[in-house]
Structure formats: structure tokens, C-alpha cells
CSV table of C-alpha atoms and ligand atoms in Angstrom, one decimal:
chain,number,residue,atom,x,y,z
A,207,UNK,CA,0.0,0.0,0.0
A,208,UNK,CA,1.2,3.2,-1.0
A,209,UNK,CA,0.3,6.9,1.3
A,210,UNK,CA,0.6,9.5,-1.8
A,211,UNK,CA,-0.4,12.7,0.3
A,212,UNK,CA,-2.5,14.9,-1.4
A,213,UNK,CA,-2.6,18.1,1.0
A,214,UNK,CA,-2.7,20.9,2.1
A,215,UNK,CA,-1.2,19.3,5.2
A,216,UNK,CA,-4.1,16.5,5.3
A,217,UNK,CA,-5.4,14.2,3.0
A,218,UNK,CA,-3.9,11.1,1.1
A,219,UNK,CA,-5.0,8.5,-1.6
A,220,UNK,CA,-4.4,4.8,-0.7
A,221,UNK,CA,-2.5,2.6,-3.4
A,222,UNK,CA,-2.5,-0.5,-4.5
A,223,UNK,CA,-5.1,-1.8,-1.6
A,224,UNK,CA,-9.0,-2.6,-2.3
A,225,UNK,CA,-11.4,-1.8,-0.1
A,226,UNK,CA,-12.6,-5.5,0.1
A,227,UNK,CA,-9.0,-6.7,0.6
A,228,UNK,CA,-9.1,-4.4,4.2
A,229,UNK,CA,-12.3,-5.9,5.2
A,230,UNK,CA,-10.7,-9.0,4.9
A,231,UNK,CA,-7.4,-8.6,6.4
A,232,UNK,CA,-6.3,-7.7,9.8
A,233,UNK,CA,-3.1,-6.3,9.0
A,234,UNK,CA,-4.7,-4.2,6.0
A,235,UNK,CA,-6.9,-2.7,8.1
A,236,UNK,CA,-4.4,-2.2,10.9
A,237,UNK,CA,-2.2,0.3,8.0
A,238,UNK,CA,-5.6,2.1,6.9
A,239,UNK,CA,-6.6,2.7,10.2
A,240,UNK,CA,-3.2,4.3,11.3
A,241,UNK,CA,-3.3,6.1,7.8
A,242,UNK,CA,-6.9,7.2,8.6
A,243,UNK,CA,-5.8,8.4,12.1
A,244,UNK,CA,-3.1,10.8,10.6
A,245,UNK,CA,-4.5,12.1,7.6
A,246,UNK,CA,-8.1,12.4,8.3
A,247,UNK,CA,-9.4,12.0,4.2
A,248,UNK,CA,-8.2,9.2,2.7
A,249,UNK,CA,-8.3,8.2,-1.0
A,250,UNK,CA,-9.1,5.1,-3.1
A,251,UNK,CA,-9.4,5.1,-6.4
A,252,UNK,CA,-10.5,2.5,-9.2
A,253,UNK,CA,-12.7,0.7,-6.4
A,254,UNK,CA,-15.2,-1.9,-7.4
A,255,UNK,CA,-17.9,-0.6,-5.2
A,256,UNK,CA,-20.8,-2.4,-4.1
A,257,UNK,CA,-23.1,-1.2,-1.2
A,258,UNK,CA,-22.0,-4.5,0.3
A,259,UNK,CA,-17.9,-3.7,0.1
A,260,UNK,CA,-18.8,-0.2,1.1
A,261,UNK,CA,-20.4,-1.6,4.1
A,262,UNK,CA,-18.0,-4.5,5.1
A,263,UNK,CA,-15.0,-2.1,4.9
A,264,UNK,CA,-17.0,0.1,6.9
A,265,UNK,CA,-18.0,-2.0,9.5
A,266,UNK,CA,-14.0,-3.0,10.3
A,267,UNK,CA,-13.8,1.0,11.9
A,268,UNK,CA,-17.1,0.8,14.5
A,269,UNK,CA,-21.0,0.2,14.7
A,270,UNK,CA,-22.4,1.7,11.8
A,271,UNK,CA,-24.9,4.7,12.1
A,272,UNK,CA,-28.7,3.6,11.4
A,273,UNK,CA,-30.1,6.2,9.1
A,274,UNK,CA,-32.1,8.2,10.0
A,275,UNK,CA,-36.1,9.2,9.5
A,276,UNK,CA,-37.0,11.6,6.8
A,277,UNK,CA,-34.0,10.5,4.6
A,278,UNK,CA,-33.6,7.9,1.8
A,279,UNK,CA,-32.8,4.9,3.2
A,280,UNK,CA,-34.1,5.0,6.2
A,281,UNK,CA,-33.5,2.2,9.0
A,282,UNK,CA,-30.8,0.5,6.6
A,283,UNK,CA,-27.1,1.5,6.8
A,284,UNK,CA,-27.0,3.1,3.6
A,285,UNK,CA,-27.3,7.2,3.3
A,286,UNK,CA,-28.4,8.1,-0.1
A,287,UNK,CA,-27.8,11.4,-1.9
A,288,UNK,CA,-29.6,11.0,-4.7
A,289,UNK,CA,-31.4,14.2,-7.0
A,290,UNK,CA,-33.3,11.5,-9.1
A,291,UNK,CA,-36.9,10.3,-8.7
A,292,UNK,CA,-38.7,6.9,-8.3
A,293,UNK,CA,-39.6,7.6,-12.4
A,294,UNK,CA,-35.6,7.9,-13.2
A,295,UNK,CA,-36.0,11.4,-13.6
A,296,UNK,CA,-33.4,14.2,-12.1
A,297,UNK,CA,-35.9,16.4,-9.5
A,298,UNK,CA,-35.9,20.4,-10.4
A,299,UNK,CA,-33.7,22.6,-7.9
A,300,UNK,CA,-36.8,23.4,-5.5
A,301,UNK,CA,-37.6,19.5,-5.0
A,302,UNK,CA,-36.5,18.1,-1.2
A,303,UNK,CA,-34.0,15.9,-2.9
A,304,UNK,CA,-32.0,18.7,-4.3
A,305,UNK,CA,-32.6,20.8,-1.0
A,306,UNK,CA,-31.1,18.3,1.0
A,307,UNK,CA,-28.3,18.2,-1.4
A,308,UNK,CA,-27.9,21.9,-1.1
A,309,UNK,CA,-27.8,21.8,2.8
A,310,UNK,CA,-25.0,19.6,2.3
A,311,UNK,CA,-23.2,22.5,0.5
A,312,UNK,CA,-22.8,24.2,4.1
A,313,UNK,CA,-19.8,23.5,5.9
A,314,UNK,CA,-20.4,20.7,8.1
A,315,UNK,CA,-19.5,17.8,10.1
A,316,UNK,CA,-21.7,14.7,9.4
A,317,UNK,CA,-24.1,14.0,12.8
A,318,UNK,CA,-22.8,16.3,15.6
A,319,UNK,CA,-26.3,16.5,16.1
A,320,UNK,CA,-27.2,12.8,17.0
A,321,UNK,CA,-26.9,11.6,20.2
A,322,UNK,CA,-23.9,9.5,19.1
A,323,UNK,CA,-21.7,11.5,16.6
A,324,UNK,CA,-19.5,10.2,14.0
A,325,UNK,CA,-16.3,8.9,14.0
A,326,UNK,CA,-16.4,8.7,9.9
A,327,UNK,CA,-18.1,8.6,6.9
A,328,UNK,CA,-17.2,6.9,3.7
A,329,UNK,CA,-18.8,7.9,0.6
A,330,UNK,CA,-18.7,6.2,-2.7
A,331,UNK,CA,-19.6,8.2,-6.2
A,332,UNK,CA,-22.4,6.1,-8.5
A,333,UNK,CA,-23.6,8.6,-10.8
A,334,UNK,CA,-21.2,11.7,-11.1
A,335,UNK,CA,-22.3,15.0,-13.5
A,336,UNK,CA,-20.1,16.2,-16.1
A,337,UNK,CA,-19.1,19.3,-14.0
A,338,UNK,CA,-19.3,20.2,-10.5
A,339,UNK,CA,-20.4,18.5,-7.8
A,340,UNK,CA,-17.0,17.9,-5.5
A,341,UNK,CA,-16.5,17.7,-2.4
A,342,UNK,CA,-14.3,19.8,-0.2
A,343,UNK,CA,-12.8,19.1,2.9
A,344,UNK,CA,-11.0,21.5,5.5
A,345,UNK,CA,-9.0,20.1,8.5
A,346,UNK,CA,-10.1,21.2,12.4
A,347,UNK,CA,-7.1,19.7,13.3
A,348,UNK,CA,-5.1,22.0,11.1
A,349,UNK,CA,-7.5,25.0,12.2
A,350,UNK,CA,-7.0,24.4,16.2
A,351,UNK,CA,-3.2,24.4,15.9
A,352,UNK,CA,-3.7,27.9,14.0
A,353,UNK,CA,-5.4,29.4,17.4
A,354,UNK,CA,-3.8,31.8,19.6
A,355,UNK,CA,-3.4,29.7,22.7
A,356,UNK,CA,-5.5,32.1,24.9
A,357,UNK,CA,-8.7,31.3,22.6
A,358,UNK,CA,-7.6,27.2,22.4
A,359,UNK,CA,-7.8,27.3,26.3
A,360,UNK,CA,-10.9,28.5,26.0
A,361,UNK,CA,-12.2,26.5,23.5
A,362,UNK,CA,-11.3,23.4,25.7
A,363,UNK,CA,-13.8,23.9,27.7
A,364,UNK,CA,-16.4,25.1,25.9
A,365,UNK,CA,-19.4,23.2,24.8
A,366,UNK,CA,-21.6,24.2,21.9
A,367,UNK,CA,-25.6,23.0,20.6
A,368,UNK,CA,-25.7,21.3,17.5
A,369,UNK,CA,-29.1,21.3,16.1
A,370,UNK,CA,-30.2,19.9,12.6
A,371,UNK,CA,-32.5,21.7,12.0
A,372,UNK,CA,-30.8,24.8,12.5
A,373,UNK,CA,-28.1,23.7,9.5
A,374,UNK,CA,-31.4,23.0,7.3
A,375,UNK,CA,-33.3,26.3,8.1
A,376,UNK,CA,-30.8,28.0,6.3
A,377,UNK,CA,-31.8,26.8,3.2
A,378,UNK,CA,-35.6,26.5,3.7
A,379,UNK,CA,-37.7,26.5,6.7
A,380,UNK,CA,-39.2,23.7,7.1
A,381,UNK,CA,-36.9,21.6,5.0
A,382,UNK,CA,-36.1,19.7,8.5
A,383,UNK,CA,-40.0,17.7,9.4
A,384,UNK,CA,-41.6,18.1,12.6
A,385,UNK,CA,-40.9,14.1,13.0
A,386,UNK,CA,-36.8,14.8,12.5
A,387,UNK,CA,-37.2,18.1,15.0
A,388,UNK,CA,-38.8,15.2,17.3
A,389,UNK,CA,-36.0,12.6,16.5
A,390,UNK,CA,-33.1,14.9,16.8
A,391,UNK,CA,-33.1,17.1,20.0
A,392,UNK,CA,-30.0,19.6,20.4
A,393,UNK,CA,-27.0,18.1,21.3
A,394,UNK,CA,-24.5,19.4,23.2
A,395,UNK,CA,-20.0,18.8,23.0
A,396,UNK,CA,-16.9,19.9,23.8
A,397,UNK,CA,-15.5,22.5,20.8
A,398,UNK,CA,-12.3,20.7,20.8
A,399,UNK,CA,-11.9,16.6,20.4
A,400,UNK,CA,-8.4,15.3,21.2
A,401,UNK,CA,-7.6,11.8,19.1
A,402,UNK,CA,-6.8,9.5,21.9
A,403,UNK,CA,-4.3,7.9,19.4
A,404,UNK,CA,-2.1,10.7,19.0
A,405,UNK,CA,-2.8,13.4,21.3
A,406,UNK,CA,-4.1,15.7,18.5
A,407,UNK,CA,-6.7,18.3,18.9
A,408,UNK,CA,-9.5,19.7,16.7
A,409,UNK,CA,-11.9,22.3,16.2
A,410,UNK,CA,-15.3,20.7,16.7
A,411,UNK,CA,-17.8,22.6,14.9
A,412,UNK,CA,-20.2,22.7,11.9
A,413,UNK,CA,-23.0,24.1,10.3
A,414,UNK,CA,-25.4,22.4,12.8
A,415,UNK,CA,-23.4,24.8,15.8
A,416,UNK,CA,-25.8,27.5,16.9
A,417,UNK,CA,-25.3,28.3,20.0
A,418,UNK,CA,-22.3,28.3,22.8
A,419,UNK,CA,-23.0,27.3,26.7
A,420,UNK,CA,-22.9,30.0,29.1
A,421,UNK,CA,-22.2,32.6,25.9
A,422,UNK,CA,-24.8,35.0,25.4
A,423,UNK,CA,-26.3,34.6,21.4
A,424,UNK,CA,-24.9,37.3,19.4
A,425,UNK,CA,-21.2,36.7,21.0
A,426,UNK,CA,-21.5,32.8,20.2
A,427,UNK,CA,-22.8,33.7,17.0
A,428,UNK,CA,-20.1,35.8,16.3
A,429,UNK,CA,-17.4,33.6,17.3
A,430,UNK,CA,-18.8,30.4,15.7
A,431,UNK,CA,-18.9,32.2,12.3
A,432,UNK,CA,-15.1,33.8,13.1
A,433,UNK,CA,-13.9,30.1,14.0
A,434,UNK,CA,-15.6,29.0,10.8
A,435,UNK,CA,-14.1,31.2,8.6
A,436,UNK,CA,-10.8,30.7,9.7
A,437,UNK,CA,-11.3,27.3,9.5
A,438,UNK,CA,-12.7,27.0,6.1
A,439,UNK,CA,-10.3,30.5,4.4
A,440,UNK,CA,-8.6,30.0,1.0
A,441,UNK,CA,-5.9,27.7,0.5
A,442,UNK,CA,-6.8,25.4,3.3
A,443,UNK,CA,-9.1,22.8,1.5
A,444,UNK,CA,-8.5,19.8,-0.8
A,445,UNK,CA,-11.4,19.7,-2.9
A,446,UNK,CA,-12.1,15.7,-4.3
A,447,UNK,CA,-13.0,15.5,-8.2
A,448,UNK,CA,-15.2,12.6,-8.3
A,449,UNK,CA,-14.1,9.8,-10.9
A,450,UNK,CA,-16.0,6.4,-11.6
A,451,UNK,CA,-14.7,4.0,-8.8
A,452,UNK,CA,-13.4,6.3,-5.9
A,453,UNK,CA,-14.8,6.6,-2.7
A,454,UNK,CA,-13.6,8.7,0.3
A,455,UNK,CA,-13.5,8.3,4.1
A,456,UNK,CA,-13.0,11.4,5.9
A,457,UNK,CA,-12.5,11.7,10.1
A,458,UNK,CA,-15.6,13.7,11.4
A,459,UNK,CA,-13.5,14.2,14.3
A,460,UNK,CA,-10.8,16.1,12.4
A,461,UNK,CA,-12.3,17.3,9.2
A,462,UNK,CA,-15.2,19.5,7.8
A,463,UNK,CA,-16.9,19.1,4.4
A,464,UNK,CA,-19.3,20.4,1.9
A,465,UNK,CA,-20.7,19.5,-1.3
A,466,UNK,CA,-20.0,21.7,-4.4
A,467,UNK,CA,-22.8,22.4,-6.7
A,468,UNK,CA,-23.4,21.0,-10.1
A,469,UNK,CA,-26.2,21.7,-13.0
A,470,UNK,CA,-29.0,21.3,-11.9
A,471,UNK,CA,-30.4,18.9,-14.9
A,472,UNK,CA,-27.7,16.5,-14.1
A,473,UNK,CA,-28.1,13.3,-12.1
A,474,UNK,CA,-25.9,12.6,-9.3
A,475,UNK,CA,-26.0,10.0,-7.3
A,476,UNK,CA,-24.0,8.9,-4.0
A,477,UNK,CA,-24.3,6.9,-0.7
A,478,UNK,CA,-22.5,7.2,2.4
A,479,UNK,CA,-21.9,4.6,5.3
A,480,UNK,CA,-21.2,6.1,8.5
A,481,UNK,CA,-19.4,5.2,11.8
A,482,UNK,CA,-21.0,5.6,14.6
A,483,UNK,CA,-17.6,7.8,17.4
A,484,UNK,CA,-16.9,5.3,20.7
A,485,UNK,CA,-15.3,6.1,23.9
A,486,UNK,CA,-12.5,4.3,22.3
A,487,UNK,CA,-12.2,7.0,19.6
A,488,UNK,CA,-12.0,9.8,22.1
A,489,UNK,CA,-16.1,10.2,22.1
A,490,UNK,CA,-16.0,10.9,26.0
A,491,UNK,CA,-14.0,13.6,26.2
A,492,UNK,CA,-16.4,15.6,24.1
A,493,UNK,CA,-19.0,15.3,26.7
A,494,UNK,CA,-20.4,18.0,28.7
A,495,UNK,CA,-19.6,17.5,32.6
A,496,UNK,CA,-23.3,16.7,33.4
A,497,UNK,CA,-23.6,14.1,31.0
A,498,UNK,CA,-20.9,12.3,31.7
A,499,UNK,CA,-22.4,12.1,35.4
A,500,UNK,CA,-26.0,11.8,34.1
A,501,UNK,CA,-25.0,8.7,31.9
B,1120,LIG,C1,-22.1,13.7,3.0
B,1120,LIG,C2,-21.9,14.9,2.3
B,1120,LIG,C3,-21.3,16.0,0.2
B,1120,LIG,C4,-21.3,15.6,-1.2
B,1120,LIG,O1,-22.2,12.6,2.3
B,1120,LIG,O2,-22.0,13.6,4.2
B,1120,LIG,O3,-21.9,15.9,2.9
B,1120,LIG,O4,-20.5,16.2,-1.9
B,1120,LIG,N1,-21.7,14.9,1.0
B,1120,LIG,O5,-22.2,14.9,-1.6
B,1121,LIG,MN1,-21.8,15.4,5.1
């Protein structure tokens, strides 16, 4: 297996390995797990993918998420981002599929606002438009080590609310149901989660952050939108052009992403597995005081 780093300061493609060979082998899994712990996006290219590979080389990282109501594929393990319709038709720009694409163009951390966030997500391409439609990933990691110490400190020990449908009201009110609002309460963690493998800390935040604990609205407002920017400037990205065959994992501990628009009359069509964080991936040190007592 060959690390080819791709940058800027995270990010790498995998050679020569398939992701059914690390579901298979120990000692596979062993390298792409270390590789996953220190670059946070990783790779592969010319993949044979199958929902089932995706979803036995996902399983070797943790308990897979269950997806949630109001999306497609509901109770399976399968997230689909799909903009076509049960005719085979690509939906106009204004249809709920597209929306929920659109909300994915936000800056965001998959599931900081389920009650067990994510350790990663892997996400395969099946149909891919002619242009557009990338994703883009910035590193936390990266952006915490930027911080003035003073403000890191801080951040240590602060907790912010993560709310979904706070990320989807920004693109249209009531594009988050009353039976998601009722299956996703606010959660609340730490703004920094150390990786217990290496002592690295991140920025944890996303587009589902609204408010701070203890910070009165406007100043957490401000702040979560000065920590995002920083986070999320020029030159700090590597942006993944989707080819036939490729699918990316990225550390939802260490990373933020976003979907890049596409024409709108083209199909695109992708599905995500998702692994559920553990204590054993540095999940309780992201819990608020209480909680920890409380659970
Ligand atoms: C995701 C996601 C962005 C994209 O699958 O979690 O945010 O480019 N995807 O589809
Ligand atoms: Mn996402």
C-alpha cells in the first residue's frame, strides 16, 4: 500500500489496496486505520464498489450509524444522496432531494447533532455529473493548531448546541420535518476533540453549531462564524473530483466538508456509510460534565 499525500497538510490516496481486501485482512486494516488516524481524508481510487464492500469495509472502523427518518434509506445503513426520482427522472432545484443536497453545501461535520456522533463517513460516487459536484474538505485539526493559545484554552472547555435543523433552516424552513425536529433534539460537546491515538486536537464545529454554553447569542454567533471562517479560508481545503470508482473516508472528528454544486439537470447519485464515534475513539472527552455524570 502506498500513502501518496494529497494536501494541504491532510489528505492522502491509498495505493495498490481494495477496499474489500481491508475488510478481509487484519493487518490491511491495521495500515488504513493508522493512515486514517493521521490524515483524516483518505483516498481510493479505481474501487469496485458495491453497497455491500462499502459496508463491510465500513464496518471494520465501528457500529455503523442507522439512518435516519426523513432520509432515503431509512432504517438501513445506507445514506443516499440521490437528486433522481422513483420515475428515473433528475428532480428540479426546488424538490426536497435537491434541498437536501444543497444543505449539504454548508460546511459541516456529518451527525454532531445525533446523540452518538460520528467517527467517519465513507462515501462512494455512483452517478457523477459532467461538472461540478465535488466535495471539499478542511481540516479542524489543522485550524486548532492555527489558534492563539488564549482562545484554544478556551475553546477546551467550551461546549456548543448542535441542532439539525438549525443547518437546514438555512436553506428553507421547514426543510427539516416536525418528526426529524422530534427525533433529533440539540446536542450538546466539547469545541475541541483530542484523538486518543495521538494526542491531536480539533476544532469541533459545523454548520449544525448554533449556540455556545454560558455565551450570550450574538457573541457565540459571532465567534462560531469567526472560528468557521478561519477554518474554512482560501488555500486550506483539498477539494475531491469525483471519478467512476473512488470513494472517500473522511474523520468527522478532524475534518469538515461540503458538497459543491453541479447543473441542476444533471443526475448525481452517492451513498455514504457512517461510523458511529466510541469512547475508544475519544467520544467521551467531548461530553459536557453533566452528562458524563448523568449517563
Ligand atoms: C455527505 C456529504 C457531500 C457531497 O455525504 O455527508 O456531505 O459532496 N456529501 O455529496
Ligand atoms: Mn456530510
Amino acid at each position: 500500500m502506498d500513502i501518496v499525500p494529497l494536501g494541504p497538510g491532510f489528505a492522502a490516496e491509498l495505493r495498490g489496496v481494495t477496499l474489500a481486501e481491508i475488510a478481509a485482512d487484519a493487518a490491511a486494516y491495521d495500515a488504513v486505520r493508522a493512515a486514517f488516524e493521521e490524515h483524516s481524508v483518505l483516498v481510493f481510487r479505481g474501487q469496485e464498489v458495491t453497497d455491500e464492500t462499502q459496508l463491510a469495509f465500513s464496518r471494520r472502523f465501528g457500529p455503523l450509524e442507522v439512518t435516519k427518518v426523513g432520509s432515503l434509506g431509512v432504517g438501513t445503513n445506507l445514506v443516499i444522496l440521490s437528486t433522481i426520482d422513483e420515475n428515473g427522472n433528475v428532480v428540479p432545484a426546488d424538490h426536497r432531494l435537491a434541498l437536501r443536497n444543497k444543505a449539504n453545501q454548508l460546511w459541516h461535520t456529518d451527525s454532531t447533532f445525533k446523540r452518538v456522533p460520528a467517527l467517519a463517513s465513507v462515501l462512494s460516487a455512483r452517478i457523477i455529473p459532467a461538472r461540478g459536484g465535488e466535495t471539499e474538505y478542511v481540516s479542524t485539526r489543522l485550524a486548532w493548531e492555527r489558534l492563539e493559545g488564549l482562545l484554544r484554552k478556551r475553546l477546551a472547555n467550551s461546549f456548543a448546541w448542535h441542532d439539525y435543523a438549525h443547518s437546514r433552516g438555512q436553506i428553507a424552513p421547514d426543510l427539516a420535518s416536525t418528526e426529524e425536529r422530534a427525533a433529533l433534539p440539540p446536542q450538546c460537546w466539547r469545541m475541541a476533540w483530542t484523538n486518543p491515538v495521538n494526542g491531536r486536537c480539533a476544532l469541533y464545529l459545523a454548520s449544525h453549531a448554533y449556540a455556545i454554553e454560558g455565551v450570550e447569542q450574538a457573541a457565540a454567533q459571532k465567534l462560531l462564524t469567526e472560528l468557521m471562517d478561519a477554518a474554512t479560508a482560501p488555500g486550506l481545503s483539498y477539494v475531491h473530483r469525483w471519478r467512476k470508482g473512488d470513494v472517500v473516508m473522511w474523520d468527522n472528528r478532524a475534518t469538515m466538508h461540503r458538497g459543491r454544486p453541479w447543473p441542476a439537470h444533471e443526475a448525481r447519485l452517492m451513498v455514504r456509510t457512517t461510523i458511529s464515534a466510541t469512547d475508544a475513539d475519544g467520544l467521551e472527552s467531548v461530553r459536557p460534565p453533566a452528562r458524563q455524570a448523568a449517563e
